[in-house]
Short mmCIF file of C-alpha atoms in Angstrom, two decimals:
data_model
loop_
_atom_site.label_atom_id
_atom_site.label_comp_id
_atom_site.label_asym_id
_atom_site.label_seq_id
_atom_site.Cartn_x
_atom_site.Cartn_y
_atom_site.Cartn_z
CA MET A 24 -90.58 -40.99 7.12
CA SER A 25 -88.06 -41.77 4.38
CA ILE A 26 -84.46 -40.57 4.42
CA LEU A 27 -85.23 -38.26 1.48
CA GLU A 28 -88.15 -36.66 3.36
CA ARG A 29 -86.00 -36.20 6.45
CA LEU A 30 -83.33 -34.45 4.41
CA GLN A 31 -85.93 -32.18 2.82
CA ASN A 32 -87.28 -31.21 6.22
CA ALA A 33 -83.88 -30.81 7.88
CA SER A 34 -82.45 -27.40 8.60
CA SER A 35 -79.17 -26.21 7.08
CA LEU A 36 -77.47 -26.68 10.44
CA GLU A 37 -78.67 -30.26 10.69
CA VAL A 38 -77.45 -31.03 7.17
CA PHE A 39 -74.09 -29.47 7.96
CA LEU A 40 -73.77 -31.48 11.17
CA ALA A 41 -74.72 -34.69 9.37
CA ILE A 42 -72.04 -34.10 6.73
CA LEU A 43 -69.50 -33.20 9.40
CA ILE A 44 -70.28 -36.35 11.41
CA THR A 45 -70.06 -38.51 8.27
CA ILE A 46 -66.68 -37.06 7.33
CA SER A 47 -65.43 -37.39 10.90
CA VAL A 48 -66.46 -41.03 11.09
CA PHE A 49 -64.81 -41.73 7.74
CA VAL A 50 -61.58 -40.05 8.83
CA PHE A 51 -61.63 -41.81 12.20
CA VAL A 52 -62.20 -45.24 10.62
CA THR A 53 -59.43 -44.58 8.07
CA ILE A 54 -56.99 -43.59 10.81
CA ILE A 55 -57.83 -46.65 12.91
CA ARG A 56 -57.50 -48.94 9.91
CA ARG A 57 -54.12 -47.48 8.92
CA ILE A 58 -52.74 -47.62 12.45
CA PHE A 59 -53.93 -51.08 13.52
CA PHE A 60 -55.02 -53.05 10.45
CA HIS A 61 -52.63 -51.98 7.70
CA ALA A 62 -49.98 -54.28 6.22
CA LEU A 63 -47.34 -51.94 7.69
CA SER A 64 -48.81 -51.72 11.19
CA ASP A 65 -45.86 -53.60 12.68
CA ILE A 66 -43.26 -51.22 11.22
CA PRO A 67 -42.15 -48.61 13.81
CA GLY A 68 -41.99 -44.89 13.10
CA PRO A 69 -43.40 -41.49 14.11
CA PHE A 70 -47.01 -41.69 15.27
CA VAL A 71 -48.40 -39.31 12.61
CA ALA A 72 -46.69 -41.37 9.90
CA LYS A 73 -48.87 -44.35 10.78
CA PHE A 74 -51.91 -42.72 9.18
CA SER A 75 -50.70 -39.75 7.08
CA THR A 76 -47.88 -38.03 5.19
CA ILE A 77 -47.61 -35.28 7.82
CA TRP A 78 -44.11 -36.31 8.97
CA GLN A 79 -42.73 -36.23 5.42
CA LEU A 80 -44.27 -32.83 4.72
CA TRP A 81 -43.01 -31.39 7.99
CA VAL A 82 -39.37 -32.37 7.45
CA VAL A 83 -39.48 -31.19 3.83
CA ILE A 84 -40.98 -27.82 4.73
CA THR A 85 -38.57 -27.30 7.63
CA GLY A 86 -35.61 -28.47 5.51
CA GLN A 87 -34.62 -31.38 7.74
CA VAL A 88 -35.18 -34.43 5.51
CA GLY A 89 -31.64 -35.85 5.66
CA PRO A 90 -30.84 -35.30 9.37
CA ALA A 91 -34.36 -36.30 10.45
CA THR A 92 -34.23 -39.56 8.49
CA ILE A 93 -30.85 -40.41 10.01
CA ALA A 94 -32.31 -39.84 13.48
CA LEU A 95 -35.33 -42.08 12.77
CA HIS A 96 -33.21 -45.02 11.63
CA ARG A 97 -30.95 -44.72 14.65
CA LYS A 98 -34.03 -44.86 16.86
CA TYR A 99 -36.09 -47.53 15.08
CA GLY A 100 -33.69 -49.60 12.96
CA LYS A 101 -33.46 -50.50 9.30
CA PHE A 102 -37.20 -50.27 8.53
CA VAL A 103 -39.06 -47.08 9.47
CA ARG A 104 -42.63 -46.22 8.55
CA ILE A 105 -42.44 -42.60 7.37
CA ALA A 106 -45.95 -42.46 5.84
CA TYR A 107 -49.00 -44.68 6.03
CA ASN A 108 -47.90 -46.62 2.94
CA GLU A 109 -44.19 -45.83 2.82
CA VAL A 110 -41.22 -47.43 4.56
CA SER A 111 -37.73 -45.95 4.63
CA VAL A 112 -35.14 -48.71 4.22
CA CYS A 113 -31.62 -48.20 5.55
CA ASP A 114 -29.48 -51.34 5.45
CA PRO A 115 -26.41 -52.26 3.38
CA GLU A 116 -28.15 -55.22 1.78
CA CYS A 117 -31.82 -54.26 1.73
CA SER A 118 -31.37 -50.70 0.47
CA LEU A 119 -29.22 -51.79 -2.44
CA THR A 120 -31.73 -54.52 -3.28
CA VAL A 121 -34.48 -51.89 -3.50
CA LEU A 122 -32.43 -49.64 -5.75
CA ARG A 123 -30.90 -52.32 -7.96
CA ARG A 124 -34.09 -54.21 -8.62
CA ASN A 125 -35.96 -52.77 -11.58
CA LEU A 126 -38.83 -51.51 -9.43
CA ASP A 127 -41.06 -48.71 -10.69
CA LYS A 128 -40.49 -45.35 -9.05
CA GLY A 129 -42.85 -43.66 -6.61
CA SER A 130 -45.41 -41.06 -7.68
CA TRP A 131 -43.16 -38.27 -6.36
CA TYR A 132 -40.90 -38.54 -9.43
CA ALA A 133 -43.65 -37.51 -11.85
CA ILE A 134 -43.42 -33.90 -10.71
CA THR A 135 -39.84 -33.58 -12.00
CA ALA A 136 -41.01 -33.30 -15.62
CA LEU A 137 -39.88 -29.87 -16.86
CA PRO A 138 -41.83 -27.70 -17.27
CA ASP A 139 -44.80 -30.08 -16.83
CA SER A 140 -46.03 -33.58 -17.63
CA SER A 141 -46.22 -32.78 -21.35
CA LEU A 142 -42.43 -33.23 -21.51
CA PRO A 143 -41.47 -36.34 -19.48
CA ASN A 144 -37.77 -37.03 -18.95
CA GLN A 145 -35.65 -39.93 -17.70
CA MET A 146 -36.14 -38.75 -14.11
CA SER A 147 -39.91 -38.18 -14.22
CA ILE A 148 -40.77 -41.44 -16.00
CA ARG A 149 -41.94 -43.83 -13.29
CA SER A 150 -41.87 -47.10 -15.23
CA ALA A 151 -38.55 -48.89 -14.86
CA LYS A 152 -38.99 -50.55 -18.26
CA ASP A 153 -39.74 -47.25 -20.02
CA GLU A 154 -36.82 -45.44 -18.40
CA ILE A 155 -34.38 -48.21 -19.26
CA ASN A 156 -35.55 -48.14 -22.88
CA LEU A 157 -35.22 -44.34 -23.03
CA PHE A 158 -31.73 -44.44 -21.56
CA LYS A 159 -30.58 -46.79 -24.31
CA GLY A 160 -31.08 -43.91 -26.71
CA LEU A 161 -29.51 -41.31 -24.42
CA SER A 162 -26.58 -43.33 -23.08
CA ALA A 163 -24.04 -42.19 -25.68
CA GLY A 164 -24.25 -38.60 -24.44
CA TYR A 165 -23.34 -39.65 -20.90
CA LYS A 166 -20.54 -42.14 -21.65
CA LEU A 167 -17.25 -41.33 -19.96
CA SER A 168 -15.36 -41.72 -23.24
CA ASN A 169 -17.58 -39.11 -24.87
CA ILE A 170 -17.49 -36.78 -21.86
CA ALA A 171 -13.69 -37.02 -21.97
CA GLN A 172 -13.74 -35.59 -25.50
CA ALA A 173 -15.14 -32.37 -24.04
CA GLU A 174 -12.40 -32.01 -21.40
CA PRO A 175 -10.49 -29.29 -23.30
CA TYR A 176 -13.66 -27.20 -23.38
CA ILE A 177 -14.30 -27.90 -19.70
CA ASP A 178 -10.75 -26.66 -19.11
CA ASP A 179 -11.63 -23.39 -20.87
CA CYS A 180 -14.51 -22.90 -18.42
CA ILE A 181 -12.28 -23.64 -15.45
CA ALA A 182 -9.60 -21.26 -16.74
CA LEU A 183 -12.20 -18.48 -16.95
CA PHE A 184 -13.41 -19.39 -13.47
CA ARG A 185 -9.86 -19.04 -12.16
CA ARG A 186 -9.50 -15.61 -13.76
CA ARG A 187 -12.69 -14.53 -12.03
CA LEU A 188 -11.41 -15.79 -8.69
CA ASP A 189 -8.12 -13.97 -9.27
CA ASP A 190 -10.10 -10.78 -9.84
CA LEU A 191 -11.94 -11.28 -6.54
CA SER A 192 -8.63 -11.85 -4.77
CA PHE A 193 -6.85 -8.83 -6.26
CA THR A 194 -9.80 -6.48 -5.57
CA ALA A 195 -10.41 -7.87 -2.06
CA GLN A 196 -14.00 -8.86 -2.81
CA PRO A 197 -15.56 -11.78 -0.94
CA PHE A 198 -16.01 -15.07 -2.75
CA GLU A 199 -19.50 -16.56 -2.37
CA PRO A 200 -19.12 -20.31 -2.99
CA GLU A 201 -22.82 -20.98 -3.53
CA MET A 202 -22.88 -18.52 -6.42
CA TRP A 203 -19.51 -18.94 -8.13
CA PHE A 204 -19.44 -22.73 -8.07
CA THR A 205 -22.94 -22.75 -9.55
CA PHE A 206 -21.90 -20.22 -12.21
CA LEU A 207 -19.05 -22.51 -13.17
CA PHE A 208 -21.04 -25.72 -13.34
CA PHE A 209 -23.90 -24.12 -15.29
CA ASP A 210 -21.37 -22.94 -17.87
CA ILE A 211 -19.74 -26.37 -18.00
CA VAL A 212 -23.15 -27.97 -18.59
CA GLY A 213 -23.74 -25.51 -21.44
CA GLU A 214 -20.37 -26.33 -22.99
CA VAL A 215 -20.71 -30.09 -22.65
CA THR A 216 -24.33 -30.19 -23.81
CA PHE A 217 -24.53 -27.43 -26.44
CA SER A 218 -20.89 -26.45 -27.21
CA LYS A 219 -21.49 -23.03 -25.66
CA ARG A 220 -21.31 -21.58 -22.16
CA PHE A 221 -24.41 -19.90 -20.78
CA GLY A 222 -22.42 -16.80 -19.80
CA PHE A 223 -22.63 -16.88 -16.00
CA LEU A 224 -18.87 -16.62 -15.57
CA GLU A 225 -18.52 -13.82 -18.12
CA GLU A 226 -21.35 -11.84 -16.54
CA GLY A 227 -20.43 -12.74 -12.98
CA ARG A 228 -24.07 -12.65 -11.95
CA ASP A 229 -27.24 -14.71 -11.77
CA ILE A 230 -28.51 -14.19 -15.33
CA ALA A 231 -32.31 -13.79 -15.44
CA HIS A 232 -32.43 -15.04 -11.82
CA ALA A 233 -31.93 -18.58 -13.12
CA ILE A 234 -30.15 -19.80 -9.97
CA LYS A 235 -32.63 -18.13 -7.64
CA ASN A 236 -35.49 -19.75 -9.57
CA GLN A 237 -33.69 -23.08 -9.35
CA TRP A 238 -33.52 -22.93 -5.56
CA PHE A 239 -37.22 -22.06 -5.35
CA LEU A 240 -38.12 -24.81 -7.80
CA THR A 241 -36.31 -27.58 -5.90
CA ALA A 242 -38.09 -26.60 -2.67
CA TYR A 243 -41.44 -26.50 -4.48
CA LEU A 244 -40.90 -29.90 -6.12
CA ALA A 245 -39.93 -31.48 -2.81
CA VAL A 246 -43.23 -30.43 -1.23
CA MET A 247 -45.63 -30.75 -4.15
CA GLY A 248 -44.27 -34.14 -5.13
CA TYR A 249 -46.56 -35.48 -2.42
CA PHE A 250 -49.53 -33.67 -3.97
CA PRO A 251 -49.26 -34.26 -7.73
CA TRP A 252 -52.96 -33.53 -8.15
CA ALA A 253 -52.43 -30.06 -6.64
CA HIS A 254 -49.39 -29.49 -8.84
CA ASN A 255 -51.60 -30.04 -11.89
CA TYR A 256 -53.71 -27.07 -10.81
CA LEU A 257 -50.75 -24.90 -9.84
CA LEU A 258 -47.46 -24.75 -11.76
CA ALA A 259 -48.37 -27.63 -14.08
CA ASN A 260 -51.56 -25.89 -15.11
CA PRO A 261 -51.43 -25.48 -18.93
CA LEU A 262 -52.59 -21.89 -18.54
CA ILE A 263 -49.62 -21.12 -16.26
CA THR A 264 -47.29 -22.64 -18.82
CA TYR A 265 -48.95 -20.74 -21.68
CA LEU A 266 -48.58 -17.44 -19.84
CA HIS A 267 -44.91 -18.20 -19.10
CA LEU A 268 -45.50 -17.94 -15.34
CA GLN A 269 -43.97 -21.36 -14.64
CA PRO A 270 -40.58 -21.00 -12.86
CA ALA A 271 -39.30 -24.03 -14.78
CA MET A 272 -39.99 -22.28 -18.08
CA HIS A 273 -36.67 -20.48 -17.78
CA VAL A 274 -34.99 -23.89 -18.08
CA LEU A 275 -36.94 -24.84 -21.18
CA ASP A 276 -36.48 -21.40 -22.76
CA THR A 277 -32.73 -21.60 -22.10
CA VAL A 278 -32.55 -25.06 -23.64
CA ARG A 279 -34.52 -24.11 -26.75
CA ALA A 280 -32.33 -21.05 -27.28
CA ALA A 281 -29.18 -23.15 -26.82
CA ILE A 282 -30.36 -25.77 -29.32
CA ALA A 283 -31.21 -23.07 -31.86
CA SER A 284 -27.84 -21.37 -31.33
CA ARG A 285 -25.93 -24.61 -31.75
CA ALA A 286 -27.50 -25.18 -35.17
CA THR A 287 -25.55 -22.16 -36.48
CA ASN A 288 -22.44 -22.59 -34.33
CA TYR A 289 -19.58 -23.47 -36.70
CA LYS A 290 -17.30 -23.94 -33.67
CA ALA A 291 -19.48 -26.68 -32.20
CA HIS A 292 -17.60 -29.73 -30.94
CA PRO A 293 -18.80 -33.26 -30.11
CA ASP A 294 -21.26 -32.74 -27.26
CA MET A 295 -24.27 -34.43 -25.67
CA LEU A 296 -26.66 -32.92 -28.19
CA SER A 297 -24.62 -34.20 -31.14
CA HIS A 298 -24.60 -37.73 -29.71
CA TRP A 299 -28.35 -37.61 -29.08
CA THR A 300 -29.07 -36.18 -32.53
CA ARG A 301 -27.08 -39.01 -34.09
CA ALA A 302 -28.95 -41.59 -31.98
CA HIS A 303 -32.27 -40.04 -33.08
CA ALA A 304 -31.24 -40.24 -36.73
CA GLU A 305 -30.31 -43.91 -36.35
CA HIS A 306 -33.19 -44.99 -34.10
CA SER A 307 -36.02 -42.44 -34.18
CA ASP A 308 -38.35 -45.09 -32.75
CA ARG A 309 -36.17 -45.28 -29.64
CA LEU A 310 -35.35 -41.58 -29.19
CA SER A 311 -37.66 -38.80 -30.36
CA ALA A 312 -36.94 -35.09 -30.76
CA ARG A 313 -39.08 -34.42 -27.68
CA ASP A 314 -37.02 -36.95 -25.72
CA ILE A 315 -33.90 -34.98 -26.63
CA LEU A 316 -35.50 -31.69 -25.60
CA ALA A 317 -36.57 -33.22 -22.26
CA ALA A 318 -33.10 -34.71 -21.67
CA CYS A 319 -31.48 -31.33 -22.32
CA ALA A 320 -33.91 -29.65 -19.91
CA VAL A 321 -33.32 -32.09 -17.04
CA THR A 322 -29.54 -32.00 -17.59
CA VAL A 323 -29.52 -28.20 -17.33
CA GLY A 324 -32.00 -28.20 -14.46
CA ALA A 325 -30.33 -30.80 -12.27
CA ALA A 326 -26.58 -30.79 -12.90
CA ALA A 327 -25.20 -27.47 -11.65
CA ASP A 328 -26.49 -27.00 -8.12
CA THR A 329 -25.74 -30.60 -7.08
CA SER A 330 -22.10 -30.44 -8.23
CA GLY A 331 -21.87 -27.00 -6.63
CA ALA A 332 -23.13 -28.35 -3.30
CA ALA A 333 -20.58 -31.17 -3.39
CA LEU A 334 -17.70 -28.78 -4.05
CA GLN A 335 -18.91 -26.44 -1.32
CA ALA A 336 -18.79 -29.35 1.12
CA PHE A 337 -15.26 -30.20 0.01
CA VAL A 338 -13.95 -26.67 0.69
CA TYR A 339 -16.04 -26.10 3.84
CA TYR A 340 -14.87 -29.23 5.65
CA LEU A 341 -11.30 -28.98 4.43
CA LEU A 342 -11.04 -25.53 6.04
CA ARG A 343 -11.86 -27.23 9.34
CA ASP A 344 -9.11 -29.86 9.12
CA ALA A 345 -5.68 -28.17 8.88
CA SER A 346 -3.72 -31.42 8.93
CA MET A 347 -5.74 -32.90 6.05
CA LEU A 348 -5.37 -29.68 4.07
CA ALA A 349 -1.59 -29.84 4.53
CA LEU A 350 -1.52 -33.52 3.51
CA LEU A 351 -3.57 -32.80 0.40
CA ARG A 352 -1.39 -29.85 -0.60
CA ALA A 353 1.69 -32.04 -0.27
CA GLU A 354 0.10 -34.63 -2.55
CA LEU A 355 -0.84 -32.00 -5.13
CA ALA A 356 2.64 -30.44 -5.06
CA ALA A 357 4.31 -33.83 -5.58
CA ALA A 358 1.99 -34.62 -8.50
CA HIS A 359 3.15 -31.60 -10.61
CA LEU A 360 -0.32 -31.15 -12.04
CA SER A 361 -1.13 -29.39 -15.30
CA PRO A 362 -2.10 -25.68 -15.08
CA ILE A 363 -5.71 -26.89 -15.27
CA PRO A 364 -5.56 -30.29 -13.56
CA SER A 365 -6.63 -33.09 -15.86
CA TRP A 366 -9.14 -35.81 -15.06
CA GLU A 367 -6.45 -38.45 -15.54
CA GLU A 368 -4.22 -36.69 -13.01
CA THR A 369 -6.84 -36.01 -10.33
CA ARG A 370 -8.44 -39.44 -10.24
CA ALA A 371 -5.00 -40.94 -9.49
CA LEU A 372 -4.58 -38.87 -6.29
CA PRO A 373 -5.74 -40.96 -3.28
CA VAL A 374 -5.86 -38.11 -0.75
CA LEU A 375 -7.85 -35.85 -3.07
CA GLN A 376 -10.29 -38.64 -3.93
CA ALA A 377 -10.68 -39.52 -0.24
CA CYS A 378 -11.58 -35.90 0.55
CA ILE A 379 -14.13 -35.81 -2.29
CA LYS A 380 -15.69 -39.13 -1.27
CA GLU A 381 -15.97 -38.01 2.33
CA SER A 382 -17.57 -34.72 1.30
CA LEU A 383 -20.16 -36.57 -0.80
CA ARG A 384 -20.78 -38.90 2.14
CA VAL A 385 -21.22 -36.29 4.86
CA HIS A 386 -23.11 -33.79 2.71
CA CYS A 387 -24.80 -35.65 -0.12
CA PRO A 388 -26.25 -33.08 -2.57
CA VAL A 389 -29.56 -35.00 -2.76
CA SER A 390 -31.33 -35.42 0.56
CA ILE A 391 -34.86 -36.59 -0.24
CA GLY A 392 -35.68 -40.30 -0.18
CA LEU A 393 -35.66 -42.31 -3.43
CA PRO A 394 -39.03 -44.12 -3.52
CA ARG A 395 -39.67 -47.44 -5.30
CA ILE A 396 -42.91 -49.44 -5.57
CA ALA A 397 -43.07 -53.05 -4.40
CA PRO A 398 -43.95 -55.19 -7.46
CA PRO A 399 -46.87 -57.59 -7.90
CA GLY A 400 -46.37 -60.41 -5.46
CA GLY A 401 -44.47 -58.12 -3.09
CA ILE A 402 -40.79 -58.07 -2.18
CA THR A 403 -38.98 -59.74 0.71
CA LEU A 404 -36.21 -57.91 2.56
CA HIS A 405 -34.53 -59.68 5.50
CA ALA A 406 -37.43 -62.11 5.93
CA ARG A 407 -40.00 -59.26 5.96
CA THR A 408 -42.33 -59.30 2.96
CA PHE A 409 -43.77 -55.98 1.81
CA PRO A 410 -46.97 -56.33 -0.24
CA ALA A 411 -47.41 -55.02 -3.77
CA GLY A 412 -47.88 -51.28 -3.92
CA THR A 413 -45.87 -50.51 -0.77
CA VAL A 414 -43.56 -47.55 -1.25
CA LEU A 415 -39.99 -48.41 -0.22
CA SER A 416 -37.64 -45.43 -0.14
CA VAL A 417 -33.89 -45.20 0.35
CA ASN A 418 -32.43 -42.01 1.81
CA GLN A 419 -28.81 -41.38 0.81
CA TRP A 420 -28.07 -39.32 3.92
CA ALA A 421 -29.19 -42.19 6.15
CA MET A 422 -27.20 -44.71 4.12
CA HIS A 423 -24.09 -42.55 4.40
CA HIS A 424 -24.35 -42.57 8.20
CA LEU A 425 -24.48 -46.33 8.71
CA GLY A 426 -22.11 -47.93 11.19
CA VAL A 427 -20.14 -49.48 8.32
CA PHE A 428 -18.33 -46.15 8.01
CA GLY A 429 -16.87 -46.43 11.50
CA PRO A 430 -17.52 -45.13 15.03
CA ASP A 431 -16.91 -41.51 13.94
CA VAL A 432 -19.54 -41.73 11.21
CA ASP A 433 -20.85 -38.20 11.91
CA ALA A 434 -17.43 -36.61 11.46
CA TRP A 435 -15.81 -35.52 8.21
CA ASN A 436 -12.75 -37.78 8.19
CA PRO A 437 -11.22 -38.63 4.79
CA ARG A 438 -8.70 -40.86 6.56
CA ARG A 439 -11.35 -43.57 6.74
CA TRP A 440 -10.85 -44.06 2.97
CA PHE A 441 -7.10 -44.71 3.27
CA VAL A 442 -5.84 -48.27 2.96
CA ARG A 443 -4.61 -49.37 6.39
CA ALA A 444 -1.50 -51.46 6.89
CA GLY A 445 -2.22 -55.16 7.10
CA GLU A 446 -5.94 -54.98 6.34
CA GLY A 447 -7.78 -56.73 3.55
CA PRO A 448 -10.15 -55.09 1.06
CA GLU A 449 -13.35 -55.92 2.98
CA ARG A 450 -13.70 -52.67 4.99
CA LEU A 451 -13.26 -50.37 1.97
CA ARG A 452 -15.52 -52.54 -0.19
CA ALA A 453 -18.27 -52.36 2.41
CA MET A 454 -18.02 -48.56 2.58
CA GLU A 455 -17.88 -48.20 -1.21
CA ALA A 456 -21.07 -50.26 -1.52
CA CYS A 457 -22.94 -47.96 0.86
CA LEU A 458 -21.64 -44.73 -0.68
CA ILE A 459 -24.40 -43.85 -3.15
CA PRO A 460 -24.33 -40.08 -3.79
CA PHE A 461 -25.37 -40.77 -7.39
CA SER A 462 -27.94 -43.41 -6.35
CA ALA A 463 -27.71 -46.98 -7.70
CA GLY A 464 -29.43 -49.22 -10.19
CA TYR A 465 -31.24 -48.20 -13.35
CA ASN A 466 -32.09 -44.70 -12.04
CA GLN A 467 -28.60 -43.69 -10.93
CA CYS A 468 -27.49 -40.23 -12.00
CA PRO A 469 -26.63 -40.39 -15.72
CA GLY A 470 -24.35 -37.36 -15.40
CA GLN A 471 -22.13 -38.81 -12.69
CA HIS A 472 -19.07 -39.12 -14.97
CA LEU A 473 -19.24 -35.41 -15.74
CA ALA A 474 -19.80 -34.58 -12.06
CA GLN A 475 -16.85 -36.68 -10.91
CA MET A 476 -14.60 -35.16 -13.55
CA GLU A 477 -15.49 -31.51 -12.90
CA ILE A 478 -15.49 -31.82 -9.10
CA GLY A 479 -12.07 -33.51 -9.10
CA LYS A 480 -10.50 -30.95 -11.42
CA VAL A 481 -11.89 -27.88 -9.63
CA ALA A 482 -11.21 -29.28 -6.14
CA ALA A 483 -7.54 -29.78 -7.00
CA LEU A 484 -7.28 -26.30 -8.49
CA MET A 485 -8.92 -24.61 -5.49
CA VAL A 486 -6.54 -26.22 -2.99
CA ARG A 487 -3.40 -25.76 -5.07
CA ASP A 488 -4.00 -22.19 -6.30
CA TYR A 489 -5.78 -20.42 -3.42
CA GLU A 490 -5.65 -19.78 0.28
CA VAL A 491 -9.27 -19.72 1.38
CA SER A 492 -10.52 -18.30 4.67
CA GLN A 493 -14.01 -17.42 5.81
CA VAL A 494 -14.98 -13.78 6.16
CA VAL A 495 -16.32 -14.72 9.60
CA GLU A 496 -13.79 -17.28 10.78
CA GLY A 497 -15.43 -20.58 11.78
CA ALA A 498 -18.98 -19.42 10.96
CA GLU A 499 -21.27 -22.30 10.07
CA TRP A 500 -22.97 -22.46 6.73
CA ARG A 501 -26.72 -22.74 6.34
CA PHE A 502 -28.69 -25.14 4.19
CA ARG A 503 -32.15 -26.61 3.78
CA SER A 504 -32.35 -30.36 3.37
CA HIS A 505 -35.38 -30.99 1.16
CA LEU A 506 -34.89 -32.24 -2.42
CA ALA A 507 -31.35 -30.89 -2.67
CA ALA A 508 -29.13 -29.68 0.17
CA THR A 509 -27.49 -26.58 -1.28
CA PRO A 510 -25.56 -24.58 1.35
CA TRP A 511 -25.27 -20.80 1.47
CA GLY A 512 -24.16 -17.96 3.72
CA TRP A 513 -20.44 -18.58 4.29
CA PRO A 514 -18.54 -15.97 2.19
CA CYS A 515 -14.77 -16.37 1.98
CA TRP A 516 -11.62 -14.40 1.24
CA LEU A 517 -9.29 -15.69 -1.45
CA ARG A 518 -5.54 -15.24 -1.76
CA VAL A 519 -3.66 -16.45 -4.80
CA ARG A 520 -0.85 -18.83 -3.93
CA GLY A 521 1.97 -20.55 -5.77
CA ARG A 522 1.67 -18.72 -9.10
#
């Protein structure tokens, strides 16, 4: 009897069992092949990671990406297999090689196109060559010299922020860092990009639930980045976008409205949009109008909560180190800063900069790994060759907890950044090389100059102008470490000082 005749005569149960057995055999063979006969079989790591992405999904869903990756590298060493075709690399030399080589990015990045793949941006583009070419057109908007031109307008935002904090102090209302810092940085992004604040500080509330949507969106992207095909049926579904049900649509709608408003804003000053518009006029083949729209969207979508998380870490840890707080206040008092501290003033203050660096080290705003694809011919790291197509990821949290930072690497200790009597530059250089809160290489954060400027200015103002204490003294904050690590749940009291 032929196979076809047997199938025709088989019962439904027999057909079901045959399909089930076939699938089971296929799955079993795939698991065995990935565990014992894969090119990464010799790389240690969690058992489930040897044949699946279960470990990655679990730590993303539970919000433990950063701490869990640190723990794995302490257990297994510099190379850890975190998925069947992905290795986490944590080593001063190897990690920087991965990031500084022009390797294409992993498939996870594609999901960061806002609102969907129809509008790719410098973060979602996976090709190193294509991203580098795009950034040539966008670079003028991110240059420090051009960002510096917007400092007076940044100062206006910070002055309004201070008035709002004064109001909270005088009316004995609690200050919620996760909200107010994000309000401030969203408005700064609006001013620097479109010559107009978004209005969060004026309103004193989460306008149109933009911040709430942002927190949901980062968690969603962290998970669905591993299932891009599913994302195409869910939030990237054209029908979802058409019906305006996509959470990321609020970003695009905000950007389109801001661009339209700027066209009639006679008070507009040199901003990112003006630099990009000029670059488009000069080289439309290099930078299209859609590229500018996408760049605006990713700048608005990614800049505020990360800077807010960094500043939260600065205040949170400083409250737990009275001697460092006193040392910093002495430095600020001796510096006779401007009413709104300037970027030139704050970057010249070693204690302040040490506190900021240490906050970015201990609580890096980005906690998910940064995946790169091994090129044709593979890549060799410390005598271990990884074949083409292998995903090599670098986790900033793990890098920031390497032994190069000292025996107290898990503690927040800005003193490690001080120059010690009689020592050479080697120790500080080694730490600086491994401090990568803005990543490294061609895909490093393009907005890092703005972030460093605004964090330094606001950090100095907070310490100089306010006494901060937690509503529940010593209570620990909460945060989920998935794509971003934005803390919440530690309200504070403010008291105006020295004015």
